[in-house]
Amino acid sequence: MPAVTMPFHKKGDFLVDYEDKKFEDVKAEPGEKALVTFHTVAFEGSIGLVNLLQATRLLRKGFETSVLLYGPGVTLGVQRGFPTLGDEAFPGHLNFNNQITKFMSEGGKVYACRFALQALYGHGEPSLIEGITPISPLDVLDLILLHRKDNAFILDTWTV
């Protein structure tokens, strides 16, 4: 039977070469836009948080960046906390709220579909994180099409 003879990894060890970047660091040209759409449920996996981080990264690369929350994606934009709103019940509990707030504070725009907010998830506009713009369900497709007309980079976030 084979034996593992390597010593255990220790805190501070490197397991990969994280400094080895293969591609150029792409920056936006003046006026370039990006749209990141979210049709995923908060806390149902990592993709919501990962693509909020990508949206922030696009913003910092110089893209005029917008986030669209629709369908279950509106759950990323509601205020939460326990025992009161804003209280972090456990580490990471407010990761979506904190990341969206940071994104908007750096100049990003966030839009949330009113239909999904009320009809699907029972929330009203006051439930949204301050600064998120509620939009008509008829605006969801138009927002995407306007970005397409502007040759924007569009990153879709879906889970099934």
mmCIF file of C-alpha atoms in Angstrom:
data_model
loop_
_atom_site.group_PDB
_atom_site.id
_atom_site.type_symbol
_atom_site.label_atom_id
_atom_site.label_comp_id
_atom_site.label_asym_id
_atom_site.label_seq_id
_atom_site.Cartn_x
_atom_site.Cartn_y
_atom_site.Cartn_z
ATOM 1 C CA MET A 1 0.000 0.000 0.000
ATOM 2 C CA PRO A 2 1.404 3.441 -0.883
ATOM 3 C CA ALA A 3 2.433 5.713 1.953
ATOM 4 C CA VAL A 4 2.228 9.509 2.000
ATOM 5 C CA THR A 5 5.614 10.718 3.167
ATOM 6 C CA MET A 6 5.324 14.435 2.425
ATOM 7 C CA PRO A 7 5.175 16.714 5.486
ATOM 8 C CA PHE A 8 1.893 18.484 6.256
ATOM 9 C CA HIS A 9 1.456 21.945 4.812
ATOM 10 C CA LYS A 10 1.969 24.756 7.277
ATOM 11 C CA LYS A 11 0.359 28.141 7.655
ATOM 12 C CA GLY A 12 2.065 30.552 5.259
ATOM 13 C CA ASP A 13 2.961 27.874 2.673
ATOM 14 C CA PHE A 14 2.242 28.606 -0.976
ATOM 15 C CA LEU A 15 0.333 25.916 -2.853
ATOM 16 C CA VAL A 16 0.273 27.711 -6.227
ATOM 17 C CA ASP A 17 2.223 30.480 -7.969
ATOM 18 C CA TYR A 18 -0.349 33.266 -7.571
ATOM 19 C CA GLU A 19 1.994 35.877 -9.102
ATOM 20 C CA ASP A 20 2.237 34.118 -12.501
ATOM 21 C CA LYS A 21 -0.174 36.189 -14.640
ATOM 22 C CA LYS A 22 -0.435 35.024 -18.256
ATOM 23 C CA PHE A 23 -2.452 37.838 -19.811
ATOM 24 C CA GLU A 24 -2.114 41.604 -20.015
ATOM 25 C CA ASP A 25 -4.016 43.712 -17.484
ATOM 26 C CA VAL A 26 -6.855 45.001 -19.672
ATOM 27 C CA LYS A 27 -8.185 48.483 -18.916
ATOM 28 C CA ALA A 28 -11.291 50.128 -20.350
ATOM 29 C CA GLU A 29 -11.037 52.649 -23.126
ATOM 30 C CA PRO A 30 -12.755 55.976 -22.351
ATOM 31 C CA GLY A 31 -16.526 55.525 -22.429
ATOM 32 C CA GLU A 32 -16.530 51.720 -22.373
ATOM 33 C CA LYS A 33 -19.370 50.156 -20.419
ATOM 34 C CA ALA A 34 -20.004 46.887 -18.652
ATOM 35 C CA LEU A 35 -23.179 45.243 -17.352
ATOM 36 C CA VAL A 36 -23.269 42.369 -14.881
ATOM 37 C CA THR A 37 -26.660 40.666 -14.628
ATOM 38 C CA PHE A 38 -27.797 38.549 -11.692
ATOM 39 C CA HIS A 39 -30.525 35.905 -11.954
ATOM 40 C CA THR A 40 -29.362 33.937 -8.920
ATOM 41 C CA VAL A 41 -30.449 33.582 -5.303
ATOM 42 C CA ALA A 42 -28.422 35.099 -2.490
ATOM 43 C CA PHE A 43 -26.586 32.440 -0.459
ATOM 44 C CA GLU A 44 -27.362 29.616 -2.950
ATOM 45 C CA GLY A 45 -23.744 29.413 -4.035
ATOM 46 C CA SER A 46 -20.655 31.509 -4.576
ATOM 47 C CA ILE A 47 -21.484 32.922 -8.039
ATOM 48 C CA GLY A 48 -23.414 35.925 -6.696
ATOM 49 C CA LEU A 49 -20.517 37.091 -4.552
ATOM 50 C CA VAL A 50 -17.877 36.199 -7.149
ATOM 51 C CA ASN A 51 -19.574 38.249 -9.860
ATOM 52 C CA LEU A 52 -20.185 41.173 -7.498
ATOM 53 C CA LEU A 53 -16.421 41.136 -7.010
ATOM 54 C CA GLN A 54 -16.015 40.981 -10.814
ATOM 55 C CA ALA A 55 -18.334 43.993 -11.169
ATOM 56 C CA THR A 56 -16.145 45.943 -8.748
ATOM 57 C CA ARG A 57 -13.064 44.852 -10.659
ATOM 58 C CA LEU A 58 -14.608 46.031 -13.960
ATOM 59 C CA LEU A 59 -15.362 49.377 -12.339
ATOM 60 C CA ARG A 60 -11.769 49.709 -11.149
ATOM 61 C CA LYS A 61 -10.527 48.843 -14.653
ATOM 62 C CA GLY A 62 -12.312 51.975 -15.863
ATOM 63 C CA PHE A 63 -15.582 50.542 -17.211
ATOM 64 C CA GLU A 64 -18.789 52.467 -16.544
ATOM 65 C CA THR A 65 -20.308 49.488 -14.753
ATOM 66 C CA SER A 66 -23.911 48.640 -13.937
ATOM 67 C CA VAL A 67 -25.414 45.695 -12.081
ATOM 68 C CA LEU A 68 -28.872 44.339 -12.907
ATOM 69 C CA LEU A 69 -30.726 42.346 -10.259
ATOM 70 C CA TYR A 70 -33.767 40.543 -11.666
ATOM 71 C CA GLY A 71 -35.727 37.408 -10.880
ATOM 72 C CA PRO A 72 -34.111 35.783 -7.842
ATOM 73 C CA GLY A 73 -31.208 38.218 -8.245
ATOM 74 C CA VAL A 74 -33.183 40.872 -6.365
ATOM 75 C CA THR A 75 -32.467 38.860 -3.199
ATOM 76 C CA LEU A 76 -28.879 40.098 -3.393
ATOM 77 C CA GLY A 77 -30.066 43.695 -3.049
ATOM 78 C CA VAL A 78 -32.376 43.536 -0.041
ATOM 79 C CA GLN A 79 -31.319 44.822 3.344
ATOM 80 C CA ARG A 80 -30.670 42.093 5.853
ATOM 81 C CA GLY A 81 -29.336 41.584 9.323
ATOM 82 C CA PHE A 82 -30.153 39.886 12.591
ATOM 83 C CA PRO A 83 -31.380 40.681 15.157
ATOM 84 C CA THR A 84 -31.831 44.071 13.440
ATOM 85 C CA LEU A 85 -31.110 45.257 9.917
ATOM 86 C CA GLY A 86 -27.410 45.843 9.474
ATOM 87 C CA ASP A 87 -26.343 43.477 12.259
ATOM 88 C CA GLU A 88 -24.077 40.686 11.047
ATOM 89 C CA ALA A 89 -25.359 37.469 12.651
ATOM 90 C CA PHE A 90 -22.242 35.527 11.573
ATOM 91 C CA PRO A 91 -19.094 36.345 9.576
ATOM 92 C CA GLY A 92 -20.049 36.745 5.926
ATOM 93 C CA HIS A 93 -23.757 37.177 6.648
ATOM 94 C CA LEU A 94 -23.737 40.647 5.058
ATOM 95 C CA ASN A 95 -21.267 39.914 2.261
ATOM 96 C CA PHE A 96 -23.766 40.811 -0.503
ATOM 97 C CA ASN A 97 -24.890 43.985 1.238
ATOM 98 C CA ASN A 98 -21.329 45.071 1.926
ATOM 99 C CA GLN A 99 -20.111 44.338 -1.603
ATOM 100 C CA ILE A 100 -23.044 46.114 -3.268
ATOM 101 C CA THR A 101 -22.570 49.125 -0.978
ATOM 102 C CA LYS A 102 -18.854 49.226 -1.789
ATOM 103 C CA PHE A 103 -19.578 48.909 -5.538
ATOM 104 C CA MET A 104 -22.015 51.844 -5.436
ATOM 105 C CA SER A 105 -19.664 53.950 -3.285
ATOM 106 C CA GLU A 106 -17.037 53.583 -6.025
ATOM 107 C CA GLY A 107 -19.459 54.843 -8.695
ATOM 108 C CA GLY A 108 -21.227 51.671 -9.829
ATOM 109 C CA LYS A 109 -24.954 51.664 -10.583
ATOM 110 C CA VAL A 110 -27.322 48.943 -9.366
ATOM 111 C CA TYR A 111 -30.828 48.327 -10.705
ATOM 112 C CA ALA A 112 -33.458 45.950 -9.255
ATOM 113 C CA CYS A 113 -36.638 44.694 -10.931
ATOM 114 C CA ARG A 114 -39.761 45.839 -9.070
ATOM 115 C CA PHE A 115 -41.809 42.838 -10.266
ATOM 116 C CA ALA A 116 -39.414 40.276 -8.832
ATOM 117 C CA LEU A 117 -39.019 42.331 -5.683
ATOM 118 C CA GLN A 118 -42.754 42.403 -4.896
ATOM 119 C CA ALA A 119 -44.501 39.633 -6.836
ATOM 120 C CA LEU A 120 -41.876 36.921 -6.357
ATOM 121 C CA TYR A 121 -40.208 37.777 -3.039
ATOM 122 C CA GLY A 122 -42.745 39.903 -1.138
ATOM 123 C CA HIS A 123 -40.525 42.941 -0.677
ATOM 124 C CA GLY A 124 -41.111 46.607 -1.418
ATOM 125 C CA GLU A 125 -38.705 49.279 -2.562
ATOM 126 C CA PRO A 126 -37.852 50.289 1.047
ATOM 127 C CA SER A 127 -36.354 46.789 1.461
ATOM 128 C CA LEU A 128 -33.592 47.579 -1.020
ATOM 129 C CA ILE A 129 -30.118 48.657 0.009
ATOM 130 C CA GLU A 130 -30.046 52.440 -0.165
ATOM 131 C CA GLY A 131 -28.795 53.604 -3.548
ATOM 132 C CA ILE A 132 -30.219 50.740 -5.620
ATOM 133 C CA THR A 133 -32.551 52.024 -8.348
ATOM 134 C CA PRO A 134 -35.814 50.070 -8.671
ATOM 135 C CA ILE A 135 -36.921 49.583 -12.290
ATOM 136 C CA SER A 136 -39.993 48.396 -14.165
ATOM 137 C CA PRO A 137 -39.923 44.790 -15.363
ATOM 138 C CA LEU A 138 -40.215 46.272 -18.862
ATOM 139 C CA ASP A 139 -36.872 48.018 -18.281
ATOM 140 C CA VAL A 140 -34.968 44.770 -17.620
ATOM 141 C CA LEU A 141 -34.642 43.796 -21.267
ATOM 142 C CA ASP A 142 -34.213 47.418 -22.383
ATOM 143 C CA LEU A 143 -31.306 47.917 -19.973
ATOM 144 C CA ILE A 144 -29.594 44.870 -21.466
ATOM 145 C CA LEU A 145 -30.347 46.007 -25.040
ATOM 146 C CA LEU A 146 -29.056 49.526 -24.345
ATOM 147 C CA HIS A 147 -25.787 48.070 -23.116
ATOM 148 C CA ARG A 148 -25.647 45.824 -26.189
ATOM 149 C CA LYS A 149 -26.188 48.875 -28.441
ATOM 150 C CA ASP A 150 -23.244 50.537 -26.673
ATOM 151 C CA ASN A 151 -21.057 47.457 -27.360
ATOM 152 C CA ALA A 152 -20.752 46.946 -23.609
ATOM 153 C CA PHE A 153 -19.155 43.920 -22.028
ATOM 154 C CA ILE A 154 -22.010 41.871 -20.530
ATOM 155 C CA LEU A 155 -21.439 39.210 -17.879
ATOM 156 C CA ASP A 156 -24.543 37.143 -17.113
ATOM 157 C CA THR A 157 -24.898 35.425 -13.745
ATOM 158 C CA TRP A 158 -27.327 32.505 -13.833
ATOM 159 C CA THR A 159 -27.947 29.537 -11.615
ATOM 160 C CA VAL A 160 -30.497 26.811 -12.145
#
